[in-house]
mmCIF file of C-alpha atoms in Angstrom:
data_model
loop_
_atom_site.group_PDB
_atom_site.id
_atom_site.type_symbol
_atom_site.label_atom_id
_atom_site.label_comp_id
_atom_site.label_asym_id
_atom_site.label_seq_id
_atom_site.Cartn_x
_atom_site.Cartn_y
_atom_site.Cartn_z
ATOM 1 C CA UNK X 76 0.000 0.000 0.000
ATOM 2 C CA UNK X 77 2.443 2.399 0.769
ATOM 3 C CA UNK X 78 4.375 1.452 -1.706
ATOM 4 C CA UNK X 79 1.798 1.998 -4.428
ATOM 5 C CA UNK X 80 1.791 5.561 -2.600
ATOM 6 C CA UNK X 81 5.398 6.313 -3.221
ATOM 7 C CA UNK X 82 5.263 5.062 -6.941
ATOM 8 C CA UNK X 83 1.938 7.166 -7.774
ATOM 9 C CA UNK X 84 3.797 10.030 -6.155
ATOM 10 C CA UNK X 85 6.538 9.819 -8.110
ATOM 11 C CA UNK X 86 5.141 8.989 -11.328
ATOM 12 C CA UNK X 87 2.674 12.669 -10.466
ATOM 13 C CA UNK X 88 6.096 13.966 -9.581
ATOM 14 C CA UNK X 89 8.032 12.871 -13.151
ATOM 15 C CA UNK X 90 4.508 14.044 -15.090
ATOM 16 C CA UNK X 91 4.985 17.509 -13.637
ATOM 17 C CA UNK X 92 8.405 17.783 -14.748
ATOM 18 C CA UNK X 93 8.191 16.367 -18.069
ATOM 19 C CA UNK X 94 5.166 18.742 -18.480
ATOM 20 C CA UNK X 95 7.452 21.406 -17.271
ATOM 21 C CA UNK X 96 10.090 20.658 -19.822
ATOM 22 C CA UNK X 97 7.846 20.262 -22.693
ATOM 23 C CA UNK X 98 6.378 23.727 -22.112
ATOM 24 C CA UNK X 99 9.921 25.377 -21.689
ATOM 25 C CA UNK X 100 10.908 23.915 -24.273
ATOM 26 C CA UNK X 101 8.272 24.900 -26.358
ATOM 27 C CA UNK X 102 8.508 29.034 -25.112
ATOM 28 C CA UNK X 103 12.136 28.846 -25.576
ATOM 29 C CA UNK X 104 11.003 27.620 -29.474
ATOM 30 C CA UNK X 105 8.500 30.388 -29.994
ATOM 31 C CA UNK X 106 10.764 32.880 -28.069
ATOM 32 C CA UNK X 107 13.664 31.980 -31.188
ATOM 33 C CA UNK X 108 11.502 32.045 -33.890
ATOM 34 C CA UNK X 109 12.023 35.650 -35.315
ATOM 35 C CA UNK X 110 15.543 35.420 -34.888
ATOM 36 C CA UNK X 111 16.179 32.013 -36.666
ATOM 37 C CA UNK X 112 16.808 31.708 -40.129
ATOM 38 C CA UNK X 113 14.626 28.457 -40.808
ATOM 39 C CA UNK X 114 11.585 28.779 -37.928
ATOM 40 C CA UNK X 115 9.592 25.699 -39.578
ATOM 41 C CA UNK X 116 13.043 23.290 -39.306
ATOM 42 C CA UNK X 117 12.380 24.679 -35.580
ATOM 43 C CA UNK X 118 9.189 24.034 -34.990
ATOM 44 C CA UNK X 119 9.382 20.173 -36.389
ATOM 45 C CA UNK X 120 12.504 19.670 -34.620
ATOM 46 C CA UNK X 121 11.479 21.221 -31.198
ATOM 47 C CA UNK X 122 8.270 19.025 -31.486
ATOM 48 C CA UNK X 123 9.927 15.941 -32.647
ATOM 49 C CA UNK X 124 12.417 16.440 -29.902
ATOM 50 C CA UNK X 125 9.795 17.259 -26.796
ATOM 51 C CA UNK X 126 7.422 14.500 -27.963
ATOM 52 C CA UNK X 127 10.191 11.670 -28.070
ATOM 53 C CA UNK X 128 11.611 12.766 -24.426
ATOM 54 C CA UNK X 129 7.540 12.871 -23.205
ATOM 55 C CA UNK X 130 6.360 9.456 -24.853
ATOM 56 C CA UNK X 131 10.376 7.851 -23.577
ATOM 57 C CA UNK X 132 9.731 9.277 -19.739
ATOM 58 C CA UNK X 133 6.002 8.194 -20.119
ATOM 59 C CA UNK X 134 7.051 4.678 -21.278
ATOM 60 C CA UNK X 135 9.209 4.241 -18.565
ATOM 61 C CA UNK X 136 7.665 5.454 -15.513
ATOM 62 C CA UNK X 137 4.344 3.104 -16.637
ATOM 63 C CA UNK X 138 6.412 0.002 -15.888
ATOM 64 C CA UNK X 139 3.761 -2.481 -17.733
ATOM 65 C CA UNK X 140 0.862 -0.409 -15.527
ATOM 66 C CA UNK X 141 -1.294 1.529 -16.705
ATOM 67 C CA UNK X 142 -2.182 3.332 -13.561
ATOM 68 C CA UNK X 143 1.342 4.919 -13.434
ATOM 69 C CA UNK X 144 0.950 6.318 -16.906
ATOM 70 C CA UNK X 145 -2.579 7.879 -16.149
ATOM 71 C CA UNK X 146 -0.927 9.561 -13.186
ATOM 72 C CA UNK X 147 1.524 10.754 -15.168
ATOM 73 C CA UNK X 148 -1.062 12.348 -17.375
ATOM 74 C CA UNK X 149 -2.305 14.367 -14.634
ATOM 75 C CA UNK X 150 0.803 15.353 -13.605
ATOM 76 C CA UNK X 151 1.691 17.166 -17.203
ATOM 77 C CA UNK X 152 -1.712 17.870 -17.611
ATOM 78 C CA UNK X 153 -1.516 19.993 -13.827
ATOM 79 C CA UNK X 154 1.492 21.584 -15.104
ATOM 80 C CA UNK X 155 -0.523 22.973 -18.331
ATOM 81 C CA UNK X 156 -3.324 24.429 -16.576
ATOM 82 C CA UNK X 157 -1.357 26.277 -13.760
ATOM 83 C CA UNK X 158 0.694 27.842 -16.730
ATOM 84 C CA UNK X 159 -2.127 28.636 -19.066
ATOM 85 C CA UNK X 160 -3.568 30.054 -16.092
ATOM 86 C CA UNK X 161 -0.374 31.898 -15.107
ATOM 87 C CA UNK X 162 0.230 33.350 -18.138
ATOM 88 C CA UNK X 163 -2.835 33.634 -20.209
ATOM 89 C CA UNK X 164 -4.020 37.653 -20.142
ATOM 90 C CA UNK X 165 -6.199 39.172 -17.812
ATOM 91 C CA UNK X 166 -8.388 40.831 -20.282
ATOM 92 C CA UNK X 167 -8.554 37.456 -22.592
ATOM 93 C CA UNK X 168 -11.744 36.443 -24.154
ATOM 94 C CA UNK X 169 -9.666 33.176 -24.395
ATOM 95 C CA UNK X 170 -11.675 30.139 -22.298
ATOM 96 C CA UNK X 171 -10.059 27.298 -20.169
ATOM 97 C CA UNK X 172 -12.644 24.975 -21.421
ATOM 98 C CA UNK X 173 -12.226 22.057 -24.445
ATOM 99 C CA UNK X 174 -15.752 21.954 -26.014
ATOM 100 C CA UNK X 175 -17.667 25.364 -27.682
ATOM 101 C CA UNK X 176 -20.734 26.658 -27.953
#
């Protein structure tokens, strides 16, 4: 039991940071793109690049279990909406929801 605790904990733990990562990484790509020379190369590289370290770290944190991977998922997915939150605009029309009118 408790050690189901620990492992859920750290697999939340390893979503956050991965989640953390990937969004980093993918400011520090938009942040470079009017500077770079070739901003599509860029863009398919940074993606290419995040995606492989998420879906690697998410393959090996769910162990054969698919629990651990679905608490990983919340864990990136906790990340995103604290920094959509944190950084969207105050004045946004822009909605935190995924379905539309």
């Amino acid at each position: 039991m408790i050690n189901d605790i620990f492992t859920f904990a750290t697999a939340l733990a390893v979503g956050m940071a991965v989640g953390l990562l990937n969004f980093a990484g993918m400011w520090s790509t938009i942040h470079y793109l009017p500077i770079i020379k070739y901003p599509s190369a860029l863009i398919m590289l940074s993606y290419i690049v995040r995606m492989a370290i998420v879906l690697v770290t998410f393959y090996f944190i769910m162990d054969g279990r698919w629990e651990r991977l679905l608490v990983c998922f919340v864990g990136f997915f906790i990340v995103r909406r604290v920094l959509v939150k944190r950084f969207l605009p105050e004045g946004s029309k822009m909605k935190m929801t995924y379905h539309s009118k």
